[in-house]
Steps between C-alpha positions, in 0.01 A plus 500: 500500500637846400439824692564865383446848637331775290727762352430859601564816300858616535542837679851547368540808280775330305253255342324771299543468129792686355598562142856448393654534150624730226286758320247348267591716204865398525400136495269553207774670300747222563245229414395671175857545386578139573194374311594717197846355493368147524243554224766648271731207566221247443402668171860491389526136593177421324620681188823298495326215328495710177884523485747244367728523807525666833761744370244659270265572792526870591589571866227614741441864534686668787321542831368840564693700754342519847508832675698508820317509833501806713651516847157502661401188309820325597442583868144380477603165356767449767254591774252249362757220495600582859132485608464156338806370679372638829166328445662163428706504821216638721413293824119493568412453875138414410600196306711384793206557732266314263736200481524478884120521528463205260749287695331578834158415357634169371643413847170584672305297248723194556461529877119518474501205263704287746268586791194424288648166391576396861145592608349307208705185581393524864132517404540205260664287772215578741242411232674167425510412868129574541418290193707206633316514835167504317603197287610297807160560662321381182722190475430405861125524432536286186706236686235479770229458232698217333546319832124528569424363151737204548338417831158500333631274220639254757161480671327435164758231418433317826125511437557369144719212623236394748232503229729301269553229766124466545448482124773236471334280761168528316668421168675195647167365621346550157804330342456184704128497424590528132745209529233273647260604225762429233563152643130416492466644151799298375356180642170564324683572176696175530182301560332647193816450297531135604138432406556655158820299454315175586240565233772599259690174566190293435448678170866460413485127580213452257682695232817304573330170433363628172840639413669166575266318261568753228872489572503117476355519150745770400791301641402201286506721195828656604657158551446415137638834395802447726582174331501682167733766632732251665703449188558871455591545864763229482672694225504814713596317820874514441506875440274554799724285719800715418307817584378353826854399593620859456198629695568247778858618534383862521237415763753308706731800495217733606393258771856487632510881513160506671619248761806715561282809552273300729800376700624856543149624580476712186177514303366737240189712542327299226579173678365628832174617342458187287559273801223682690259475202581130444448423868169691496371292208608176670332610823172586330492198271627253763430530875220756479302310237553170676395631841188668369399190304526264802240566768702346786815693407293812449350485850848455657638788291206731587539430870873575487446817296237629746741433786795677335334829397405616856852420621650750258257768622608446863865600442660769718861618541542287813765228427315252721178561307681445168659177624166371632320568173785338304476184709121490462532533120760222496255276688229581242732424207668194650259319735578163656325339204673666205286666236482372148770671289244690294327630815838602645595707195151650475524613864845650434348698214219627724751588775707714262185665363377579852832671587488718188131589541570602860789715373276666241248592770719594799829624355317759288371657823808449721836385364615365839236228475717340230772411757318210674378369164857495367636336818237227478576453129873456577421228752270326252752524216762331717282251685238390243617279215397620154360831627782712349410420138126535554551828689704632206231382256217675688718811543544530122132425450385780734770759405571416134860539388603747775648238738743388226508788366390419144293658223206271423535385135222444248520119540490271803792280606350205306494705176125569497409860409338712770172674435472858627306382806739212571808723475344757732430225753856367464624853583323477838183701432186390684132586472514697825760738351266785410784748440876520449539608863329181624730287284812685620400471867428126467827425316699709752347305791587163345854608404564631853448142626748369240765763579457445875571128445824588318570772760460244778757290317728807476501572874411160658612211279302180556658175612401331177549681166185634339397441140703699243212745452519615866875509565719800571645515147151537349465849658798623295381308192158666526641853469743395224218346293278802553768745381561289187132492394412849369139403429446406865677816624253722311197324656343697791509182713884489487574798732236377748658153518855643516401733784364203696824305437721790615281566804526135608868415439688798353714573808581132567602453136741795530665333800535172305607615153656834591629717216349280227153551648561878514594499130179313417294754698677788323399354164142458621505863623603615151192321361282715730668831413666505157323204337537129429810435282409438137143637525552864392457638851187308606490478880431211735124433522408701190296819508184376676409654839547165676845453347606858577408484869666158542814626320535781757469245783780292342723811484437577868564138602831484309612829660410359843704182441804685364500758781446249782805454731 
């Protein structure tokens, strides 16, 4: 900021305007004579262009003589020059006074500015302090309001938990009522189904007799035709024998490799699924048909089945309760008078079915209910002869290819082509699956039993080795097969099943396989974030809502396992 003082009128007499100089007429005479000389010279110069050389140019006219000044004029000029010199060297006190006034004003202005600046800073500091005090008061009020709100939320949470416990008790009661109703409904369905099968068998027997008569006539005709073809076949026999010999050698080599894999406990996913399908056909066409066709065997089988189903529903997490139920089931399966072999295998089939149906009902509501079911299953797999294969067969029947894991092909293991309905049933779909969510919940409940059996083998190995499908190595094989099958990885069921597997045995597997297991989990994590390798970025579980939510759960579970101490 600049300050200045107003300038007043000078009282000094020396500042009045004075005139200095020579007389005006003398100046005018000198200027006119000089201009005449210059014009004459310029005209002579301009006329020189009309001459051949400079020597021909006539000289300028002589300057006119100037009259000499008088003594008075000479004195006047000298006096004027002296006045000018005096004026140049004159010292003006006013100017000195004016300069001092300006400097004093500048010093006063700077002092006032400094005082004003100090006062302004002081006021600003006081204003900031007042504002800070005001803010602290507001913050204290807000903190008190937040604490009051949290207290109210805690009270509402306690009320909600109490209501949830009451609702859970009511739901549990309804669940058990539903189980009893399902059992009665299933028994009625079986009775109606058996009656229909009896009538169907009678009709088939009549048709069979007619077919045998027709076949006998056709066979007689074919026999004559065979005799005619015999000669031609003998000619082709030698070539066929050579082909069969080469095929026999190839089969023997494949059988030797298969025996080696079996000795080492190595099977392919196709072999595991085909063995379950083959066993299922044998079970349905053998023991089940025989038992249902014989009234005495059927009554024994029905009594055993009705005794087994309630036992499964009585399971709790008490080890004594599990042992007691196991011993009671053993008594039912192996009484003092042994059952007929067909009845024994039929009861094993019903026992496995009862375990999986209980898992579908209870594990969907509470996953801890799968623990006693799995512990009982481990005891049965070790202590009951033949139960391991039948349990595996019923597991693949109820859950499709997910226990293997394996993508269900278009043809069955015997080469027969599936219809759309048959393939859907082979994949584990049931009539009660009204939505994808119901199917996912049911498959997850069944697979939790299977993974708990392998998890029990991971942490508490049994005295006798389990079947290959339930051993410790199968847990690693399951994840390896799943990661190799891109079609399965894109199915929304895959992340649900993998989450169940990691929840059951992920930490124990890390302790057993160490760094290799961590590498496998890292690859699985990439499938949930960046995409399945070789699928152009498609993620685990696809883009459906069910697959997306399950994929997030798999990510969280892997992070939990990797970050655990």
